[in-house]
Amino acid sequence: MTIRVAFCSDALVIWGAERSLLEIVQATPGFKADILAHPDSPLLGVPDLAASGVAMAPRFTRGSGGIRKAPWLLVADVILACLYSIPLAVRLRTYDAVVCFGTWELLQVLPAAKMARRPCVLDLHETFAGSLGNRALRLLVGLCDGVIATSSDLATGLPESRVRIVGRPVRLIPAKVVKPRRAGAPLRLSMLGQVTPHKRVLEVAKICALMAPNSVELRVTGLSAPTASSEYEKCVRDVAKEHPEVVDVRERTTDVAAELAAADCLINASVHEAFGRTVVEAMQAGLLPIVVGDSGASEIVRRHGVGRVIREVSDLPRLLHELRALTADEWNVIRGEARAVGAQYAPSHVVPKYYQALTELISTDNRF
């Protein structure tokens, strides 16, 4: 029997979570997955999916909500989301199960799934810093048939019986030659992804700029174009201008492999991180991941024992000094261990686990 699953997404940009979604919906025995996306979503323009039989259909949508909105705007969002859920419910009747790929989309997707009498599972890959957001999350989760979360850290406080922890599939980084470390050479560091305050890129750049000359080189990749840069990104650019021999900044790229091939370590300093895709990508490329604080990213490092976790950004200089002293043989061992762990997150390993978790969460429905 083939189970038809609708993945509902309001994403307007393709970041790591959406790249994982594109892997999840590929052909899997026993399942047929479609994506019902925001009408303006770039997901609708992905060319390879149509050939693999995945439907990329726009749906009526109200857009994402936000707990920081004014109360009357939140009420308006809820009312409009419920109204928009009616035509969505008609479409969901053609599926066996619904996965809501985003927490605030539940305002529309959950009522639609209830009206269509279809089980609804939340794919939880977002973090909530405030207590109000977490209370709202627990309320919404209580109305779902289950949750598939990217990390145990993210699922803290949720009922264990209704939660499954499954990492995200990460397509293996193409093998590229990584230049071996030379004794006494600067330690090559990389930071990938969005350059926003919660990623603490500026803090890391400032610390690297103050370290001893020729000890480290930091490359930051993921900035917006100069004309569209945020104030935070401009501050990062300023540090690079003041210390060009230490900090190099680049705009977002699709050639992740090339960026990682030029580094020894990847730094993830996010205040909160649902999963840590860049950590897995770094491991696949043979890099040593360095994670600051407790998050989904540090959970990956601790689970597999490959990489380093430090408490504060201020602990970086001491750790980088220790890593710079490692021998070439020690770096070769690190690269091999990292690649072995990174391979465990290949889609062929993770996607079956995802659908197994989904099957368990909807198994109380008599149709399965």
XYZ file of C-alpha atoms in Angstrom:
368
model
C 0.000 0.000 0.000
C 1.286 3.464 -0.906
C 0.716 6.242 1.632
C 0.214 9.660 0.063
C 1.722 12.478 2.136
C 1.239 16.229 1.662
C 4.058 18.440 2.941
C 2.764 21.990 3.504
C 5.347 24.768 3.446
C 5.143 28.571 3.511
C 8.867 29.028 2.860
C 9.751 32.024 0.696
C 13.497 31.265 0.677
C 15.340 27.982 0.262
C 17.645 27.544 3.239
C 18.850 24.375 4.947
C 15.426 23.172 6.128
C 13.969 23.466 2.631
C 16.948 21.651 1.120
C 16.254 18.804 3.546
C 12.585 18.844 2.531
C 13.573 18.428 -1.119
C 15.486 15.294 -0.134
C 12.654 13.906 2.013
C 10.042 14.065 -0.758
C 12.108 12.026 -3.211
C 10.887 8.531 -4.066
C 10.672 6.226 -1.040
C 9.095 2.733 -1.209
C 5.597 2.777 0.230
C 5.198 6.561 0.140
C 4.200 9.196 -2.403
C 5.029 12.724 -1.243
C 3.920 16.085 -2.657
C 4.741 19.637 -1.605
C 1.931 22.155 -1.235
C 3.792 25.455 -1.141
C 3.250 29.185 -0.784
C 2.305 30.641 -4.203
C 5.507 32.727 -4.191
C 7.760 29.936 -2.952
C 10.952 29.167 -4.911
C 10.196 25.508 -4.174
C 7.691 25.649 -7.028
C 10.525 26.344 -9.440
C 12.753 23.380 -8.565
C 13.062 21.527 -11.906
C 14.196 18.056 -10.806
C 11.170 17.232 -8.667
C 8.565 17.099 -11.427
C 10.627 14.448 -13.188
C 10.643 12.334 -10.005
C 6.862 12.517 -9.699
C 6.622 15.050 -6.879
C 3.747 17.502 -7.285
C 4.716 21.120 -6.600
C 1.365 22.805 -6.226
C 0.649 26.315 -4.925
C -2.040 26.496 -2.267
C -4.183 29.179 -0.711
C -2.114 30.636 2.074
C -2.096 33.357 4.674
C 1.675 33.417 5.205
C 3.633 32.879 8.404
C 2.605 34.334 11.731
C 4.727 35.585 14.602
C 4.332 35.705 18.352
C 5.768 39.235 18.522
C 2.919 40.763 16.528
C 0.399 43.088 18.137
C -2.465 41.107 19.751
C -5.066 42.277 17.242
C -2.796 41.227 14.369
C -2.382 37.794 15.913
C -6.165 37.452 16.202
C -6.542 38.552 12.574
C -3.928 35.984 11.520
C -5.774 33.196 13.305
C -9.144 34.147 11.775
C -7.756 34.485 8.255
C -5.739 31.282 8.572
C -8.885 29.385 9.526
C -10.725 30.828 6.518
C -7.878 29.881 4.191
C -7.892 26.375 5.674
C -11.258 25.579 4.044
C -10.001 25.280 0.431
C -6.874 23.546 1.711
C -9.028 20.951 3.475
C -10.616 20.016 0.146
C -7.196 19.371 -1.345
C -5.969 17.400 1.682
C -8.807 14.915 1.229
C -6.758 13.403 -1.608
C -3.915 12.519 0.797
C -3.536 9.988 3.606
C -1.426 12.146 5.930
C -0.276 15.746 6.269
C 3.119 17.044 7.412
C 3.167 20.709 8.386
C 6.669 21.888 7.531
C 6.692 24.961 9.744
C 5.205 25.810 13.132
C 3.176 28.928 12.264
C 1.699 27.200 9.228
C -0.200 25.056 11.735
C -2.696 27.911 12.082
C -3.930 27.043 8.608
C -2.808 23.438 8.097
C -4.079 21.962 11.368
C -7.733 23.099 10.943
C -7.593 21.954 7.314
C -6.317 18.518 8.330
C -9.035 18.240 10.991
C -11.736 19.160 8.480
C -10.304 16.677 5.990
C -10.041 14.070 8.754
C -6.396 13.426 8.000
C -3.614 12.913 10.577
C -1.365 15.955 10.902
C 2.279 15.744 11.996
C 4.444 18.798 12.700
C 7.979 18.841 11.351
C 9.691 20.830 14.098
C 12.876 22.495 12.856
C 12.508 25.985 14.359
C 13.606 27.325 17.718
C 11.665 29.600 20.067
C 13.649 31.773 22.446
C 10.804 33.144 24.594
C 8.543 31.367 27.069
C 5.418 32.651 25.295
C 6.487 31.094 22.014
C 7.226 27.785 23.719
C 3.825 27.758 25.450
C 2.116 28.407 22.120
C 4.175 25.600 20.580
C 3.134 23.104 23.260
C -0.510 24.072 22.755
C -0.305 23.492 18.994
C 1.617 20.242 19.433
C -1.138 18.980 21.708
C -3.564 19.241 18.804
C -1.292 17.411 16.339
C -0.981 13.664 15.871
C 2.739 13.904 16.528
C 6.009 15.752 16.021
C 9.162 14.888 14.098
C 11.908 17.058 15.614
C 15.439 17.590 14.372
C 17.041 17.245 17.821
C 16.322 16.258 21.405
C 17.187 19.794 22.483
C 14.395 21.149 20.310
C 11.858 18.662 21.714
C 12.532 19.473 25.365
C 9.259 19.713 27.290
C 7.160 17.979 24.635
C 5.397 14.655 25.392
C 7.845 11.862 24.557
C 5.172 9.492 23.292
C 4.216 11.909 20.517
C 7.719 12.942 19.462
C 10.264 11.257 17.222
C 13.809 12.605 16.849
C 15.170 12.346 13.316
C 18.130 14.270 11.940
C 17.927 15.907 8.547
C 19.139 14.329 5.314
C 22.157 16.125 3.891
C 23.280 15.252 0.386
C 26.911 14.235 0.495
C 29.296 17.066 -0.266
C 31.210 16.246 -3.491
C 34.759 15.247 -2.685
C 37.218 18.075 -3.247
C 40.892 18.120 -2.411
C 41.447 19.797 0.948
C 44.874 21.324 1.205
C 46.812 19.590 3.996
C 47.782 21.643 6.992
C 51.308 22.977 7.017
C 53.186 23.285 10.280
C 52.951 26.838 11.562
C 50.361 27.909 8.973
C 47.281 29.882 10.087
C 44.317 27.759 11.128
C 41.698 28.108 8.388
C 38.197 28.720 9.760
C 34.838 28.850 7.995
C 31.408 30.178 8.955
C 28.553 29.379 6.546
C 24.924 30.461 6.331
C 22.856 33.454 7.326
C 24.767 36.337 8.886
C 22.413 37.441 11.650
C 22.880 38.416 15.318
C 21.852 35.036 16.714
C 24.608 33.393 14.621
C 27.210 35.503 16.501
C 29.334 35.932 13.371
C 30.430 39.436 14.373
C 31.596 38.270 17.787
C 33.685 35.475 16.251
C 35.161 37.826 13.639
C 36.221 40.327 16.312
C 37.870 37.611 18.418
C 39.771 36.234 15.426
C 40.904 39.748 14.490
C 42.465 40.183 17.944
C 44.418 36.917 17.904
C 48.152 36.754 17.247
C 49.225 37.598 13.671
C 49.236 34.664 11.232
C 47.483 32.354 13.707
C 44.005 32.140 12.132
C 42.147 33.015 8.938
C 38.354 33.312 9.023
C 36.161 33.160 5.939
C 32.500 34.177 6.392
C 30.202 33.050 3.563
C 26.533 33.922 3.351
C 26.242 37.706 3.372
C 23.629 39.571 1.374
C 24.707 41.789 -1.500
C 26.162 45.122 -0.256
C 23.069 47.015 -1.401
C 20.813 44.700 0.629
C 23.022 44.225 3.686
C 21.585 44.562 7.174
C 23.284 46.746 9.780
C 24.694 43.611 11.357
C 26.184 42.461 8.048
C 27.693 45.902 7.531
C 29.439 45.594 10.887
C 30.893 42.240 9.815
C 32.097 43.827 6.566
C 33.717 46.619 8.574
C 35.740 44.123 10.618
C 36.888 42.487 7.362
C 37.967 45.871 5.990
C 39.938 46.640 9.135
C 41.562 43.194 9.282
C 41.711 41.862 5.697
C 44.604 39.546 6.542
C 42.392 37.693 9.059
C 38.729 38.058 8.029
C 37.380 37.445 4.524
C 33.659 37.931 3.786
C 31.724 36.533 0.840
C 28.152 36.539 -0.372
C 25.936 33.473 -0.340
C 27.083 30.643 -2.626
C 25.739 27.344 -3.873
C 29.230 25.810 -4.069
C 29.461 24.763 -0.445
C 32.083 22.139 -1.264
C 34.529 24.746 -2.557
C 34.117 26.874 0.570
C 34.692 23.938 2.880
C 37.671 22.672 0.892
C 39.500 25.877 1.813
C 39.128 25.346 5.580
C 40.305 23.181 8.471
C 37.452 23.906 10.877
C 33.863 25.107 10.719
C 32.538 27.310 13.514
C 28.870 27.234 14.521
C 28.298 29.872 17.196
C 24.505 30.155 16.959
C 22.675 31.085 20.140
C 20.012 28.569 19.108
C 20.171 25.980 16.349
C 17.461 23.455 15.562
C 19.733 20.971 13.814
C 23.132 22.094 12.528
C 23.205 21.328 8.822
C 26.487 23.158 8.287
C 28.087 20.940 10.941
C 27.116 17.835 8.959
C 28.282 19.389 5.686
C 31.600 20.242 7.333
C 32.006 16.673 8.555
C 31.237 15.309 5.098
C 34.044 17.507 3.750
C 36.451 16.309 6.452
C 36.444 19.445 8.595
C 36.504 19.618 12.367
C 33.290 21.305 13.617
C 33.500 23.746 16.526
C 30.156 24.490 18.198
C 29.520 27.169 20.805
C 26.874 26.484 23.461
C 24.072 23.931 23.649
C 21.928 23.399 20.566
C 21.010 20.878 17.925
C 24.470 21.412 16.436
C 26.287 20.563 19.674
C 24.034 17.524 20.028
C 25.472 16.148 16.770
C 29.050 16.656 17.961
C 28.430 15.099 21.365
C 26.491 12.140 19.951
C 29.273 11.119 17.587
C 32.291 12.335 19.530
C 33.758 14.193 16.554
C 34.371 17.920 16.910
C 34.631 20.330 19.809
C 31.980 22.046 21.942
C 32.824 25.145 23.982
C 30.617 27.132 26.328
C 31.296 30.700 25.180
C 32.670 32.504 22.137
C 35.377 33.870 24.433
C 36.722 30.295 24.778
C 37.685 30.243 21.093
C 41.273 31.589 21.315
C 42.377 28.875 23.739
C 40.812 26.096 21.643
C 42.157 27.446 18.351
C 45.637 27.639 19.853
C 45.399 23.950 20.831
C 44.121 22.889 17.406
C 46.848 24.799 15.612
C 49.428 22.711 17.491
C 48.072 19.382 16.161
C 50.311 17.385 13.833
C 49.534 16.519 10.222
C 48.867 12.905 11.224
C 46.389 14.021 13.880
C 44.567 16.160 11.313
C 44.370 13.202 8.935
C 42.701 11.133 11.650
C 40.250 13.970 12.371
C 39.321 14.277 8.691
C 38.683 10.553 8.372
C 36.501 10.397 11.493
C 34.544 13.462 10.419
C 33.803 12.049 6.951
C 32.611 8.757 8.473
C 30.118 10.587 10.701
C 28.972 12.932 7.918
C 28.158 9.961 5.692
C 25.599 8.784 8.268
C 23.401 11.775 7.345
C 23.180 10.921 3.655
C 19.556 10.855 2.388
C 19.732 7.087 1.839
C 20.281 6.665 5.589
C 18.016 9.368 7.019
C 14.934 9.491 4.759
C 13.795 5.906 5.586
C 14.071 6.800 9.299
C 11.930 9.876 8.679
C 9.120 7.882 7.086
C 9.382 5.209 9.750
C 8.836 7.923 12.373
C 5.906 9.309 10.377
C 4.351 5.846 10.127
C 4.614 5.343 13.891
C 2.964 8.685 14.630
C -0.021 8.122 12.328
C -0.377 4.382 13.000
C -3.346 4.902 15.347
C -5.410 5.833 12.278
C -7.322 2.728 11.146
C -6.425 3.308 7.500
C -2.836 2.315 8.189
